[in-house]
XYZ file of C-alpha atoms in Angstrom:
388
model
C 0.000 0.000 0.000
C 2.901 2.350 0.741
C 4.324 1.513 -2.690
C 1.133 2.504 -4.485
C 0.859 5.750 -2.527
C 4.501 6.630 -3.263
C 3.974 6.016 -6.963
C 0.775 8.021 -6.843
C 2.627 10.896 -5.196
C 5.312 10.824 -7.868
C 2.581 10.897 -10.496
C 1.010 13.936 -8.851
C 4.313 15.812 -9.160
C 3.797 15.936 -12.894
C 0.436 17.693 -12.813
C 1.867 20.239 -15.244
C 2.235 17.317 -17.652
C -1.351 16.140 -17.347
C -1.165 13.960 -20.446
C 1.751 12.029 -18.984
C -0.111 11.566 -15.711
C -3.144 10.200 -17.496
C -1.010 7.632 -19.267
C 0.912 6.840 -16.058
C -2.392 6.148 -14.297
C -2.666 2.962 -16.350
C 0.400 1.558 -14.608
C -1.025 2.396 -11.199
C -4.130 0.371 -11.983
C -1.930 -2.393 -13.369
C 0.033 -2.417 -10.105
C -3.145 -2.718 -8.024
C -4.269 -5.584 -10.238
C -0.899 -7.319 -9.852
C -1.013 -6.898 -6.065
C -4.480 -8.474 -6.065
C -3.048 -11.432 -7.981
C -0.157 -11.806 -5.544
C -2.457 -11.668 -2.515
C -4.706 -14.323 -4.042
C -1.714 -16.588 -4.681
C -0.382 -16.123 -1.116
C -3.817 -16.851 0.322
C -4.137 -19.963 -1.811
C -0.696 -21.447 -1.168
C 0.376 -20.258 2.276
C -2.612 -19.294 4.405
C -4.871 -22.324 4.239
C -4.681 -23.368 7.886
C -5.308 -19.855 9.172
C -8.643 -19.780 7.379
C -10.074 -22.188 9.936
C -9.980 -19.308 12.419
C -12.846 -17.636 10.543
C -16.363 -18.793 11.328
C -17.654 -17.968 7.869
C -15.393 -20.633 6.357
C -16.683 -23.458 8.524
C -18.244 -25.036 5.443
C -14.726 -25.787 4.201
C -13.394 -27.552 7.302
C -13.083 -30.876 5.506
C -11.097 -29.592 2.555
C -8.031 -27.368 2.464
C -8.471 -27.076 -1.308
C -11.942 -25.650 -0.743
C -10.523 -23.123 1.721
C -7.791 -21.994 -0.682
C -10.221 -21.619 -3.569
C -12.627 -19.697 -1.346
C -9.917 -17.188 -0.438
C -8.931 -16.698 -4.079
C -12.541 -16.050 -5.068
C -13.000 -13.538 -2.239
C -9.945 -11.516 -3.292
C -10.984 -11.794 -6.922
C -14.421 -10.473 -5.990
C -12.855 -7.504 -4.201
C -10.703 -6.716 -7.238
C -13.741 -7.120 -9.497
C -15.777 -4.710 -7.360
C -13.004 -2.093 -7.416
C -12.640 -2.051 -11.188
C -16.404 -2.338 -11.699
C -16.843 0.796 -9.598
C -14.148 2.543 -11.641
C -15.904 1.405 -14.818
C -19.251 2.822 -13.704
C -17.686 6.141 -12.703
C -15.576 6.648 -15.851
C -17.513 5.012 -18.711
C -18.280 7.477 -21.488
C -15.497 9.906 -20.564
C -14.280 11.513 -23.789
C -12.899 14.896 -22.752
C -10.064 15.829 -20.429
C -12.294 18.641 -19.167
C -14.740 16.089 -17.774
C -14.394 15.857 -13.936
C -14.270 12.074 -14.321
C -10.950 12.445 -16.123
C -9.280 13.762 -12.967
C -11.004 11.007 -10.971
C -9.490 8.388 -13.277
C -5.958 9.799 -13.222
C -5.834 11.203 -9.690
C -7.219 10.826 -6.171
C -4.839 7.917 -5.550
C -4.801 7.951 -1.723
C -8.599 7.560 -1.682
C -8.628 4.923 -4.421
C -5.816 2.959 -2.798
C -7.678 2.913 0.513
C -10.819 1.853 -1.327
C -8.949 -0.969 -3.033
C -7.507 -2.121 0.313
C -10.967 -2.073 1.896
C -12.380 -4.152 -0.952
C -9.599 -6.694 -0.433
C -10.870 -7.202 3.134
C -14.644 -6.777 2.847
C -15.303 -9.960 0.802
C -14.076 -12.030 3.764
C -17.203 -10.914 5.623
C -19.511 -12.344 2.955
C -21.155 -15.768 3.586
C -19.623 -18.652 1.572
C -22.690 -19.407 -0.548
C -22.608 -15.903 -2.049
C -18.941 -16.368 -2.919
C -19.834 -19.693 -4.556
C -22.355 -17.851 -6.742
C -19.651 -15.369 -7.711
C -17.398 -18.307 -8.617
C -20.006 -19.558 -11.090
C -20.393 -16.090 -12.597
C -16.599 -15.735 -12.778
C -16.394 -18.653 -15.206
C -18.601 -16.749 -17.619
C -16.669 -13.512 -17.070
C -13.359 -15.277 -17.662
C -14.717 -16.594 -20.958
C -15.635 -13.056 -22.011
C -12.113 -11.947 -21.121
C -10.591 -14.639 -23.344
C -12.773 -13.569 -26.285
C -11.852 -9.902 -25.801
C -8.178 -10.828 -25.543
C -8.441 -12.830 -28.766
C -10.145 -10.040 -30.724
C -7.625 -7.552 -29.344
C -4.730 -9.724 -30.509
C -6.164 -10.106 -34.021
C -6.717 -6.348 -34.221
C -3.113 -5.869 -33.146
C -1.594 -8.136 -35.810
C -3.633 -6.462 -38.547
C -2.621 -3.033 -37.268
C 1.042 -4.101 -37.277
C 0.700 -5.463 -40.808
C -0.962 -2.278 -42.102
C 1.689 -0.065 -40.521
C 4.508 -1.960 -42.191
C 2.691 -2.077 -45.550
C 2.098 1.666 -45.550
C 3.149 3.060 -48.933
C 5.362 5.694 -47.313
C 7.419 3.190 -45.323
C 7.003 -0.061 -47.242
C 10.566 0.088 -48.583
C 11.880 0.466 -45.029
C 9.884 -2.349 -43.423
C 9.943 -4.880 -46.262
C 13.024 -6.754 -45.020
C 12.047 -6.629 -41.309
C 8.599 -7.962 -42.250
C 10.138 -10.922 -44.062
C 12.504 -11.593 -41.153
C 9.791 -11.383 -38.484
C 7.494 -13.635 -40.511
C 10.272 -16.184 -41.023
C 11.183 -16.164 -37.322
C 7.527 -16.664 -36.361
C 7.096 -19.660 -38.649
C 10.405 -21.238 -37.624
C 9.621 -20.731 -33.935
C 6.170 -22.265 -34.403
C 7.466 -25.337 -36.224
C 10.326 -25.744 -33.749
C 7.899 -25.583 -30.818
C 5.664 -28.174 -32.460
C 8.710 -30.444 -32.775
C 9.562 -29.902 -29.115
C 5.982 -30.725 -28.103
C 6.152 -33.980 -30.049
C 9.421 -34.910 -28.319
C 8.317 -33.882 -24.825
C 4.620 -34.650 -24.714
C 4.264 -37.740 -26.903
C 6.316 -40.104 -24.771
C 4.328 -43.281 -25.436
C 1.596 -44.779 -27.603
C -0.913 -43.896 -24.890
C -0.496 -40.153 -25.505
C -3.139 -40.089 -28.226
C -4.823 -36.969 -26.901
C -1.571 -35.012 -27.069
C -1.022 -36.320 -30.594
C -4.465 -34.995 -31.490
C -3.758 -31.594 -29.932
C -0.392 -31.191 -31.650
C -1.431 -32.517 -35.056
C -4.572 -30.360 -35.117
C -2.441 -27.345 -34.220
C -0.063 -28.087 -37.093
C -3.025 -28.407 -39.473
C -4.421 -25.073 -38.291
C -1.065 -23.358 -38.826
C -0.720 -24.764 -42.345
C -4.320 -23.986 -43.286
C -4.304 -20.384 -42.042
C -0.925 -19.741 -43.674
C -1.992 -21.084 -47.074
C -5.239 -19.139 -46.887
C -3.466 -15.895 -45.961
C -1.290 -15.974 -49.099
C -4.200 -16.766 -51.419
C -4.462 -14.071 -54.080
C -8.122 -13.376 -53.242
C -7.385 -12.955 -49.541
C -3.828 -11.620 -49.481
C -3.706 -11.151 -45.709
C 0.075 -11.417 -45.718
C 2.648 -13.674 -44.118
C 3.159 -11.375 -41.133
C -0.384 -11.816 -39.825
C -0.353 -15.575 -40.391
C 3.098 -15.872 -38.801
C 2.038 -14.021 -35.661
C -1.185 -16.022 -35.560
C 0.812 -19.248 -35.865
C 2.860 -18.283 -32.801
C -0.330 -17.521 -30.866
C -2.012 -20.799 -31.840
C 1.056 -22.890 -31.014
C 1.451 -21.080 -27.687
C -2.145 -21.942 -26.748
C -1.525 -25.599 -27.592
C 1.668 -25.635 -25.507
C -0.105 -23.951 -22.612
C -2.998 -26.424 -22.827
C -0.736 -29.466 -22.631
C 1.216 -27.918 -19.763
C -2.092 -27.598 -17.890
C -2.693 -31.346 -17.928
C -3.113 -32.827 -14.413
C -0.154 -34.096 -12.430
C -1.371 -37.643 -13.023
C -0.646 -37.336 -16.731
C 2.403 -39.367 -17.787
C 2.634 -37.837 -21.268
C 5.208 -35.182 -20.450
C 8.980 -35.316 -20.200
C 9.057 -32.895 -17.258
C 6.216 -33.706 -14.863
C 5.573 -31.336 -12.010
C 7.242 -32.531 -8.805
C 5.225 -34.070 -6.028
C 5.697 -34.462 -2.312
C 6.002 -30.724 -1.685
C 9.348 -30.347 -3.477
C 9.548 -27.823 -6.274
C 12.500 -27.324 -8.606
C 13.583 -24.072 -10.224
C 11.840 -24.829 -13.523
C 8.471 -25.228 -11.804
C 8.918 -21.898 -10.020
C 10.066 -20.151 -13.219
C 7.027 -21.505 -15.073
C 4.791 -20.173 -12.312
C 6.408 -16.717 -12.231
C 6.276 -16.365 -16.026
C 2.660 -17.501 -16.114
C 1.778 -15.197 -13.230
C 3.340 -12.216 -14.953
C 1.617 -13.127 -18.207
C -1.802 -12.840 -16.527
C -1.193 -9.239 -15.469
C 0.532 -8.285 -18.731
C -2.252 -9.769 -20.853
C -4.910 -7.939 -18.854
C -3.015 -4.651 -18.980
C -2.303 -4.715 -22.722
C -5.836 -5.846 -23.558
C -7.344 -3.081 -21.437
C -5.173 -0.400 -23.033
C -5.376 -1.422 -26.681
C -8.800 -3.017 -27.051
C -11.180 -0.674 -28.892
C -13.502 -2.958 -30.849
C -16.348 -2.624 -28.352
C -15.770 1.072 -27.603
C -16.718 4.303 -29.306
C -14.010 5.541 -31.709
C -11.847 8.324 -30.368
C -10.510 11.165 -32.457
C -7.083 10.834 -33.963
C -4.183 11.735 -31.725
C -3.453 15.430 -31.924
C -6.829 16.233 -33.548
C -8.200 17.557 -30.278
C -6.028 18.362 -27.294
C -9.035 17.839 -25.034
C -9.637 14.266 -26.205
C -8.761 11.402 -23.843
C -6.031 9.111 -25.178
C -7.740 5.802 -24.415
C -11.184 4.597 -23.320
C -11.284 4.642 -19.524
C -14.496 2.623 -19.277
C -13.245 -0.172 -21.524
C -9.926 -0.180 -19.661
C -11.610 -0.751 -16.287
C -14.107 -3.245 -17.701
C -11.277 -5.437 -19.000
C -9.553 -5.311 -15.614
C -12.838 -6.228 -13.891
C -13.340 -9.390 -15.929
C -9.582 -9.965 -15.771
C -10.080 -10.367 -12.008
C -12.484 -13.203 -12.776
C -9.967 -14.712 -15.175
C -7.070 -14.801 -12.709
C -9.383 -16.414 -10.138
C -10.249 -19.205 -12.571
C -6.571 -19.790 -13.333
C -5.625 -20.021 -9.661
C -8.473 -22.404 -8.767
C -8.281 -24.483 -11.943
C -11.729 -23.296 -13.127
C -13.379 -25.104 -10.203
C -13.662 -24.281 -6.497
C -13.504 -28.028 -5.800
C -10.340 -28.551 -7.817
C -7.272 -29.993 -6.069
C -4.771 -27.166 -5.618
C -0.996 -27.564 -5.843
C 1.527 -24.950 -4.804
C 3.317 -23.048 -7.553
C 0.699 -24.060 -10.110
C -1.507 -22.063 -12.461
C -4.486 -23.416 -14.371
C -3.860 -27.117 -13.751
C -6.594 -29.586 -14.696
C -8.556 -30.918 -17.639
C -11.004 -28.019 -17.576
C -8.158 -25.586 -18.162
C -6.791 -27.823 -20.924
C -10.034 -27.804 -22.871
C -10.616 -24.091 -22.286
C -7.269 -23.341 -23.922
C -7.820 -25.796 -26.766
C -11.250 -24.280 -27.410
C -9.634 -20.839 -27.327
C -7.065 -22.033 -29.871
C -9.744 -23.300 -32.243
C -11.768 -20.130 -31.768
C -8.682 -18.021 -32.504
C -8.088 -19.859 -35.767
C -11.775 -19.589 -36.665
C -11.961 -15.843 -36.005
C -8.740 -15.268 -37.972
C -10.066 -17.280 -40.928
C -13.345 -15.369 -40.812
C -11.473 -12.053 -40.759
C -9.847 -13.094 -44.044
C -12.876 -14.496 -45.861
C -15.547 -12.106 -44.542
C -14.829 -9.433 -47.204
C -15.338 -12.114 -49.873
C -18.544 -13.480 -48.371
C -20.133 -10.186 -47.328
C -19.272 -8.085 -50.360
C -21.772 -5.367 -49.481
C -20.067 -4.645 -46.152
C -17.208 -2.197 -45.765
C -14.307 -3.834 -43.844
C -11.746 -1.093 -44.365
């Protein structure tokens, strides 16, 4: 809490540079979101026994896993309430002269205290209400994944258009070829590694299906992207290939500890090696980074803002959308930490372990490929629509 207030104070020093402060406010919200994640992880992995001191958790006396999941959901609910409140109080803000603009980028001592209070208040709520929130969080996490997917596809098309701009095409032609080549080589190399690591016996038929279907999706989307009628470009298909392969890798890594189809199974018996911890830290950071970048750059469901520099009084990003993404991101990190089920067996230093998480990621992979394919063929199918 002291850290957030110190950063807020440093931000307030630049009030003469109000634009910079508005952009810096994003990182303050990102920090609060990250702290919420860390608290949820600590509660899940290291505070299970202390939960029995609270009378409102008596329904979980027979299961430490239930207690850990309950704590994660309570902190997630507090984080969700904070960003939902910020969403309701900033949605529709379009001008820097709007009082809500200063509320979004300032008032950090009050907002930090409010966040801290919302981290504590959910522990006073009866368990059955938290269980209801857990069910709703599954739906919210699904919405987050869809928004993240659409945001990523928008990003790769934006990148492609910037590098194909007539003014700079001669500058970016070689880098575009190099980036595309690196993406395809990295994707194929990762597929080879997955075959070597995760197809360790004839019984690993499910992993064979996951990997082979991923390879087929990469080949199909790539061939379609270079079709003369589509001409989406190798850069978009290369970046999409990396994304699809990453989802497949992540899905297989989420398989339960009982799975024997992996060359590096997670340790048991309470002993954790450095690789397990590194995997956890990277995955943990990825949650916050994905939420932050999606909240900042996602504009598909928001009203279009004026071009930068067209109006000095125009806000630089959509505050309401930003907070909405963080709100459902709170639901998403809860699902990852509890394995998409409050009754799921929890292991220390683990994120999104279990068959539910596996199939969520595989479904997300297939959806990603489907949306990307539709983005390429839609102009051909719906010729009366303007997709520019």
